[in-house]
Amino acid sequence: MRILNIQRMSTEDGPGLRTTLFAKGCPLRCAWCHNPESMAPFPEIEWLGERCIGCRTCIKVCPAGALAFGSEGLAIDRSTCDRCLLCTGACPARALEQRGEERAVSDLFGELIKDRAYFGEDGGITLSGGEIMALAEEAAELLRMLKEHGIGTAVDTCGYCRQEDFEHVLPWTDIVLYDLKIADSDRHRRWTGVGNSRILANFEYIADRRKALGLTLWIRTPVIPGATDREDNIRALARLIAGRADRWELLAFNNLGRDKYKRLGRTWPFAETPLMTKERMETLVGIAHDVGCTCAQFTGMTALES
Ligand code: SF4
Ligand code: SF4
């Protein structure tokens, strides 16, 4: 299974205290993505400038000639880098780190089950991403093992996968955290790289079966200035969701991804975008409630009041 990392004591990926496993690789390219290191389905290297001692060992060992010092520190030519990872092993200061690795499902299960002491009644394991449904077979196997050991399970997905992938995964899942971002398919394509017809069809599929399967369904919408925060978008999403989910979280935009983009040598169009205000988030929640979607609430950081 291609994973990015495992995060412990998480409180943002479902109810209770959880351990979240982040898969590596995502079929969407959301312009606002906060986890750019999880997009590519292969290991990548990051340079951590604050650790670098400038010894240039990495440049000497790189067989592809992909590394050079520039005005902003070590530059990685990612079109030349073939991801051999020789530089990460050679760096004496651990300033070059590998992001992403392949792990056996049984190995991951052994690691995750150790955390059961803090799950309590509500918590458990969340499989997230990247996009976990891109690894549906491995995810189903891991979820089955966890369920058979009495662990609460959740899947956090963008919904862009085949319906049969959900058929594999849902029997072993207690909670689905499902992203609905933009109701209009053309605008969805513009901001995420794909249209939303498959995502909406999978949402219908899950919503129709949630009672029979005993699933809890939480919808999540990242509220991104200029992209998803339009009132007509929130109204259209509310009409889709009303009566069909247990909770709808409007997640206020945060700009914490800025440094991650820098370390990966990428620019981020939202780097200077300010946080949402509490007032604006409350207005959007109010619109959802007016349409009859009373399970809507907002979460996340908002700008300090002036
Ligand atoms: S090997 Fe590590 S410490 Fe040395 S220059 Fe490269 S990144 Fe910096
Ligand atoms: S991963 Fe390999 S090819 Fe890429 S920069 Fe490091 S040593 Fe060079």
CSV table of C-alpha atoms and ligand atoms in Angstrom, one decimal:
chain,number,residue,atom,x,y,z
A,1,MET,CA,0.0,0.0,0.0
A,2,ARG,CA,1.4,3.4,-1.0
A,3,ILE,CA,1.3,5.6,2.1
A,4,LEU,CA,2.5,9.1,3.0
A,5,ASN,CA,2.4,8.8,6.7
A,6,ILE,CA,0.5,7.9,9.9
A,7,GLN,CA,-0.8,10.6,12.2
A,8,ARG,CA,-1.7,9.7,15.8
A,9,MET,CA,-4.1,11.4,18.2
A,10,SER,CA,-6.0,13.1,15.4
A,11,THR,CA,-9.2,14.9,16.3
A,12,GLU,CA,-10.1,16.2,12.8
A,13,ASP,CA,-10.7,13.0,10.8
A,14,GLY,CA,-13.9,11.8,12.3
A,15,PRO,CA,-15.3,11.4,15.8
A,16,GLY,CA,-13.2,10.8,19.0
A,17,LEU,CA,-9.5,10.3,19.1
A,18,ARG,CA,-8.2,8.7,16.0
A,19,THR,CA,-5.1,7.4,14.1
A,20,THR,CA,-5.2,8.5,10.5
A,21,LEU,CA,-3.3,6.8,7.7
A,22,PHE,CA,-2.7,9.0,4.7
A,23,ALA,CA,-2.4,7.2,1.3
A,24,LYS,CA,-0.1,8.7,-1.4
A,25,GLY,CA,-1.6,9.5,-4.8
A,26,CYS,CA,-4.7,11.4,-5.7
A,27,PRO,CA,-6.6,11.6,-9.0
A,28,LEU,CA,-7.7,15.2,-8.3
A,29,ARG,CA,-5.6,18.3,-8.6
A,30,CYS,CA,-7.5,20.7,-6.3
A,31,ALA,CA,-5.9,24.2,-6.7
A,32,TRP,CA,-6.2,24.7,-2.9
A,33,CYS,CA,-4.8,21.3,-1.8
A,34,HIS,CA,-3.2,21.5,1.7
A,35,ASN,CA,-1.3,18.3,1.2
A,36,PRO,CA,0.6,18.6,-2.0
A,37,GLU,CA,3.0,16.0,-0.9
A,38,SER,CA,0.2,13.4,-1.1
A,39,MET,CA,-0.7,14.1,-4.8
A,40,ALA,CA,1.8,12.0,-6.7
A,41,PRO,CA,1.5,8.2,-6.4
A,42,PHE,CA,5.3,7.8,-5.9
A,43,PRO,CA,7.9,8.8,-3.4
A,44,GLU,CA,9.2,12.4,-3.6
A,45,ILE,CA,12.0,14.2,-2.0
A,46,GLU,CA,11.8,17.4,0.1
A,47,TRP,CA,14.6,19.7,1.1
A,48,LEU,CA,14.5,21.0,4.6
A,49,GLY,CA,16.7,24.2,4.4
A,50,GLU,CA,16.8,24.7,8.2
A,51,ARG,CA,18.7,21.4,8.6
A,52,CYS,CA,21.1,21.8,5.6
A,53,ILE,CA,24.8,22.4,6.4
A,54,GLY,CA,25.7,23.1,2.8
A,55,CYS,CA,28.2,20.2,2.4
A,56,ARG,CA,27.0,19.4,-1.2
A,57,THR,CA,27.3,15.7,-0.7
A,58,CYS,CA,23.8,15.3,-2.3
A,59,ILE,CA,25.0,17.1,-5.5
A,60,LYS,CA,28.0,14.7,-5.7
A,61,VAL,CA,26.0,11.5,-5.4
A,62,CYS,CA,23.1,12.5,-7.7
A,63,PRO,CA,23.6,10.4,-10.9
A,64,ALA,CA,21.0,12.6,-12.7
A,65,GLY,CA,22.6,15.9,-12.1
A,66,ALA,CA,19.3,17.1,-10.7
A,67,LEU,CA,20.6,19.1,-7.7
A,68,ALA,CA,22.2,22.6,-7.6
A,69,PHE,CA,22.4,25.4,-5.1
A,70,GLY,CA,20.5,28.6,-6.2
A,71,SER,CA,19.5,31.8,-4.6
A,72,GLU,CA,16.8,30.1,-2.6
A,73,GLY,CA,18.9,27.1,-1.4
A,74,LEU,CA,19.0,23.7,-2.9
A,75,ALA,CA,17.0,23.5,-6.2
A,76,ILE,CA,15.7,20.1,-7.3
A,77,ASP,CA,15.1,19.7,-11.0
A,78,ARG,CA,12.1,17.3,-10.8
A,79,SER,CA,12.0,16.8,-14.5
A,80,THR,CA,15.5,15.2,-14.3
A,81,CYS,CA,15.2,13.5,-10.9
A,82,ASP,CA,14.4,9.8,-11.4
A,83,ARG,CA,13.6,9.4,-7.7
A,84,CYS,CA,16.5,7.0,-7.0
A,85,LEU,CA,16.6,8.5,-3.4
A,86,LEU,CA,20.5,8.2,-3.3
A,87,CYS,CA,20.6,11.8,-2.0
A,88,THR,CA,18.3,11.2,1.0
A,89,GLY,CA,20.5,8.3,2.1
A,90,ALA,CA,23.7,10.3,1.6
A,91,CYS,CA,22.7,13.6,3.3
A,92,PRO,CA,24.5,13.7,6.7
A,93,ALA,CA,22.1,16.3,8.1
A,94,ARG,CA,18.8,14.6,7.1
A,95,ALA,CA,18.0,17.7,5.2
A,96,LEU,CA,16.6,15.7,2.3
A,97,GLU,CA,13.6,13.5,3.2
A,98,GLN,CA,11.7,10.9,1.3
A,99,ARG,CA,7.9,11.5,1.3
A,100,GLY,CA,6.0,8.3,0.7
A,101,GLU,CA,6.7,4.6,0.9
A,102,GLU,CA,5.2,1.1,0.1
A,103,ARG,CA,4.1,-0.9,3.1
A,104,ALA,CA,2.5,-4.3,3.3
A,105,VAL,CA,-1.1,-4.2,4.6
A,106,SER,CA,-0.3,-6.8,7.3
A,107,ASP,CA,2.6,-4.5,8.5
A,108,LEU,CA,0.3,-1.5,8.6
A,109,PHE,CA,-2.3,-3.4,10.5
A,110,GLY,CA,0.3,-4.4,13.1
A,111,GLU,CA,1.3,-0.8,13.5
A,112,LEU,CA,-2.2,0.7,13.7
A,113,ILE,CA,-3.7,-1.8,16.1
A,114,LYS,CA,-1.1,-0.7,18.7
A,115,ASP,CA,-3.1,2.6,19.1
A,116,ARG,CA,-6.3,1.0,20.2
A,117,ALA,CA,-5.7,2.0,23.8
A,118,TYR,CA,-6.7,5.6,23.2
A,119,PHE,CA,-9.6,5.1,20.8
A,120,GLY,CA,-12.3,4.8,23.5
A,121,GLU,CA,-15.9,4.4,22.3
A,122,ASP,CA,-16.0,6.9,19.5
A,123,GLY,CA,-12.5,6.9,18.1
A,124,GLY,CA,-10.7,4.5,15.8
A,125,ILE,CA,-8.8,4.5,12.5
A,126,THR,CA,-9.4,6.8,9.5
A,127,LEU,CA,-8.0,5.9,6.1
A,128,SER,CA,-7.4,9.2,4.2
A,129,GLY,CA,-5.2,10.6,1.5
A,130,GLY,CA,-4.2,11.5,-1.1
A,131,GLU,CA,-7.1,9.4,-2.2
A,132,ILE,CA,-7.6,6.1,-0.3
A,133,MET,CA,-10.2,4.8,-2.8
A,134,ALA,CA,-7.4,4.7,-5.4
A,135,LEU,CA,-6.2,1.8,-3.3
A,136,ALA,CA,-9.6,0.3,-2.7
A,137,GLU,CA,-8.5,-3.4,-2.6
A,138,GLU,CA,-5.7,-2.8,-0.1
A,139,ALA,CA,-8.0,-0.5,1.9
A,140,ALA,CA,-10.7,-3.1,2.1
A,141,GLU,CA,-8.3,-5.7,3.3
A,142,LEU,CA,-6.9,-3.4,6.0
A,143,LEU,CA,-10.4,-2.2,7.1
A,144,ARG,CA,-11.6,-5.8,7.3
A,145,MET,CA,-8.7,-6.7,9.6
A,146,LEU,CA,-9.4,-3.7,11.8
A,147,LYS,CA,-13.2,-4.4,12.0
A,148,GLU,CA,-12.5,-8.1,12.9
A,149,HIS,CA,-10.5,-6.8,15.9
A,150,GLY,CA,-13.3,-4.5,17.0
A,151,ILE,CA,-11.8,-1.2,15.8
A,152,GLY,CA,-14.0,1.6,14.6
A,153,THR,CA,-13.2,2.5,11.0
A,154,ALA,CA,-13.6,5.6,8.8
A,155,VAL,CA,-12.8,6.4,5.2
A,156,ASP,CA,-12.1,9.9,4.0
A,157,THR,CA,-12.6,10.2,0.3
A,158,CYS,CA,-13.1,12.6,-2.6
A,159,GLY,CA,-15.5,10.1,-4.1
A,160,TYR,CA,-13.7,10.0,-7.5
A,161,CYS,CA,-13.5,6.2,-8.1
A,162,ARG,CA,-15.5,3.3,-9.5
A,163,GLN,CA,-18.7,2.4,-7.7
A,164,GLU,CA,-17.4,-1.2,-7.3
A,165,ASP,CA,-14.5,0.2,-5.2
A,166,PHE,CA,-17.0,1.4,-2.7
A,167,GLU,CA,-18.7,-2.1,-2.8
A,168,HIS,CA,-15.4,-3.5,-1.5
A,169,VAL,CA,-14.8,-0.9,1.1
A,170,LEU,CA,-18.2,0.0,2.6
A,171,PRO,CA,-18.9,-3.4,4.4
A,172,TRP,CA,-15.9,-2.8,6.6
A,173,THR,CA,-16.5,1.0,7.2
A,174,ASP,CA,-18.4,2.7,10.0
A,175,ILE,CA,-18.1,6.3,8.9
A,176,VAL,CA,-17.6,7.8,5.4
A,177,LEU,CA,-16.2,11.3,5.3
A,178,TYR,CA,-17.2,12.4,1.8
A,179,ASP,CA,-16.0,15.5,0.0
A,180,LEU,CA,-18.5,17.5,-2.0
A,181,LYS,CA,-16.7,20.6,-3.3
A,182,ILE,CA,-18.5,22.3,-6.2
A,183,ALA,CA,-22.0,21.5,-7.5
A,184,ASP,CA,-21.4,22.7,-11.0
A,185,SER,CA,-19.4,20.2,-13.0
A,186,ASP,CA,-17.6,22.7,-15.3
A,187,ARG,CA,-16.5,24.7,-12.3
A,188,HIS,CA,-15.5,21.5,-10.5
A,189,ARG,CA,-13.3,20.6,-13.5
A,190,ARG,CA,-11.7,24.0,-13.5
A,191,TRP,CA,-10.7,23.9,-9.9
A,192,THR,CA,-10.0,20.2,-9.4
A,193,GLY,CA,-9.1,18.9,-12.8
A,194,VAL,CA,-12.1,16.6,-13.1
A,195,GLY,CA,-15.8,16.9,-13.6
A,196,ASN,CA,-18.1,15.8,-10.7
A,197,SER,CA,-20.6,13.4,-12.3
A,198,ARG,CA,-18.8,10.3,-10.9
A,199,ILE,CA,-18.5,11.9,-7.5
A,200,LEU,CA,-22.2,12.8,-7.4
A,201,ALA,CA,-23.2,9.3,-8.6
A,202,ASN,CA,-21.1,7.7,-5.8
A,203,PHE,CA,-22.6,10.1,-3.3
A,204,GLU,CA,-26.1,9.0,-4.3
A,205,TYR,CA,-25.0,5.4,-4.1
A,206,ILE,CA,-23.7,5.7,-0.5
A,207,ALA,CA,-26.5,8.0,0.7
A,208,ASP,CA,-29.1,5.5,-0.6
A,209,ARG,CA,-27.4,2.6,1.3
A,210,ARG,CA,-26.2,4.2,4.4
A,211,LYS,CA,-29.2,3.1,6.6
A,212,ALA,CA,-29.1,-0.5,5.3
A,213,LEU,CA,-25.4,-0.7,5.9
A,214,GLY,CA,-25.5,1.1,9.2
A,215,LEU,CA,-23.1,3.8,7.9
A,216,THR,CA,-22.6,7.3,9.3
A,217,LEU,CA,-22.1,9.7,6.4
A,218,TRP,CA,-20.4,13.1,7.0
A,219,ILE,CA,-20.1,15.4,4.0
A,220,ARG,CA,-17.1,17.8,4.0
A,221,THR,CA,-16.7,20.9,1.9
A,222,PRO,CA,-13.5,22.9,2.0
A,223,VAL,CA,-14.6,26.6,1.9
A,224,ILE,CA,-12.1,28.2,-0.4
A,225,PRO,CA,-12.3,31.9,-1.2
A,226,GLY,CA,-13.2,32.5,-4.8
A,227,ALA,CA,-13.5,28.8,-5.5
A,228,THR,CA,-16.1,26.9,-3.4
A,229,ASP,CA,-17.4,29.8,-1.2
A,230,ARG,CA,-19.9,31.2,-3.6
A,231,GLU,CA,-23.4,31.4,-2.1
A,232,ASP,CA,-24.9,29.7,-5.1
A,233,ASN,CA,-22.5,26.8,-4.7
A,234,ILE,CA,-23.3,26.3,-1.0
A,235,ARG,CA,-27.1,26.5,-1.8
A,236,ALA,CA,-26.8,23.9,-4.6
A,237,LEU,CA,-24.7,21.6,-2.4
A,238,ALA,CA,-27.2,22.0,0.5
A,239,ARG,CA,-30.1,20.9,-1.8
A,240,LEU,CA,-28.1,17.7,-2.7
A,241,ILE,CA,-27.2,17.0,0.9
A,242,ALA,CA,-30.4,17.8,2.8
A,243,GLY,CA,-31.8,14.8,4.5
A,244,ARG,CA,-29.1,12.5,3.0
A,245,ALA,CA,-26.2,12.8,5.5
A,246,ASP,CA,-25.7,12.8,9.2
A,247,ARG,CA,-23.5,15.9,9.2
A,248,TRP,CA,-22.1,18.5,6.8
A,249,GLU,CA,-18.9,20.2,7.7
A,250,LEU,CA,-17.9,23.4,6.0
A,251,LEU,CA,-14.2,23.5,6.5
A,252,ALA,CA,-12.8,27.0,6.6
A,253,PHE,CA,-9.8,27.6,4.3
A,254,ASN,CA,-6.4,27.6,6.0
A,255,ASN,CA,-3.1,28.6,4.6
A,256,LEU,CA,-0.9,26.1,6.4
A,257,GLY,CA,0.0,24.4,3.2
A,258,ARG,CA,2.3,27.3,2.1
A,259,ASP,CA,5.6,25.9,3.4
A,260,LYS,CA,4.8,22.4,2.0
A,261,TYR,CA,4.6,23.9,-1.5
A,262,LYS,CA,7.9,25.7,-1.0
A,263,ARG,CA,9.7,22.5,0.2
A,264,LEU,CA,8.4,20.7,-2.9
A,265,GLY,CA,9.6,23.5,-5.2
A,266,ARG,CA,6.0,24.5,-6.3
A,267,THR,CA,4.1,27.7,-6.2
A,268,TRP,CA,0.6,27.8,-4.6
A,269,PRO,CA,-2.0,30.3,-5.9
A,270,PHE,CA,-3.5,30.5,-2.4
A,271,ALA,CA,-0.3,31.4,-0.5
A,272,GLU,CA,-1.4,34.9,0.2
A,273,THR,CA,-5.1,34.2,0.6
A,274,PRO,CA,-6.5,35.4,4.0
A,275,LEU,CA,-8.5,33.2,6.3
A,276,MET,CA,-12.3,33.2,6.1
A,277,THR,CA,-14.0,35.3,8.7
A,278,LYS,CA,-16.3,33.8,11.3
A,279,GLU,CA,-19.1,36.0,10.1
A,280,ARG,CA,-18.8,34.7,6.5
A,281,MET,CA,-18.7,31.1,7.6
A,282,GLU,CA,-21.9,31.7,9.7
A,283,THR,CA,-23.5,33.2,6.7
A,284,LEU,CA,-22.8,30.2,4.6
A,285,VAL,CA,-24.0,27.8,7.3
A,286,GLY,CA,-27.2,30.0,7.5
A,287,ILE,CA,-27.7,29.5,3.7
A,288,ALA,CA,-27.5,25.7,4.2
A,289,HIS,CA,-29.9,25.8,7.1
A,290,ASP,CA,-32.4,27.9,5.0
A,291,VAL,CA,-32.4,25.3,2.3
A,292,GLY,CA,-33.3,22.7,5.0
A,293,CYS,CA,-29.8,21.2,5.5
A,294,THR,CA,-29.8,21.6,9.3
A,295,CYS,CA,-26.9,19.2,9.7
A,296,ALA,CA,-24.5,21.9,8.4
A,297,GLN,CA,-21.9,23.4,10.7
A,298,PHE,CA,-18.5,25.0,10.2
A,299,THR,CA,-15.1,24.0,11.5
A,300,GLY,CA,-11.6,25.2,11.3
A,301,MET,CA,-9.7,28.4,11.9
A,302,THR,CA,-11.1,31.8,11.1
A,303,ALA,CA,-9.5,35.2,10.8
A,304,LEU,CA,-9.1,37.2,14.1
A,305,GLU,CA,-11.8,39.8,14.5
A,306,SER,CA,-10.4,43.4,14.1
B,1,SF4,S1,23.8,16.6,1.5
B,1,SF4,FE1,22.3,17.4,2.9
B,1,SF4,S2,23.3,18.9,4.2
B,1,SF4,FE2,24.7,18.5,2.4
B,1,SF4,S3,24.2,20.1,1.0
B,1,SF4,FE3,22.9,18.3,0.5
B,1,SF4,S4,21.0,18.7,1.6
B,1,SF4,FE4,22.5,20.1,2.5
B,2,SF4,S1,16.4,11.2,-5.9
B,2,SF4,FE1,18.2,10.5,-7.1
B,2,SF4,S2,18.0,11.6,-9.1
B,2,SF4,FE2,16.6,12.6,-7.6
B,2,SF4,S3,17.8,14.3,-6.8
B,2,SF4,FE3,18.1,12.6,-5.4
B,2,SF4,S4,19.9,11.5,-6.1
B,2,SF4,FE4,19.3,12.9,-7.8
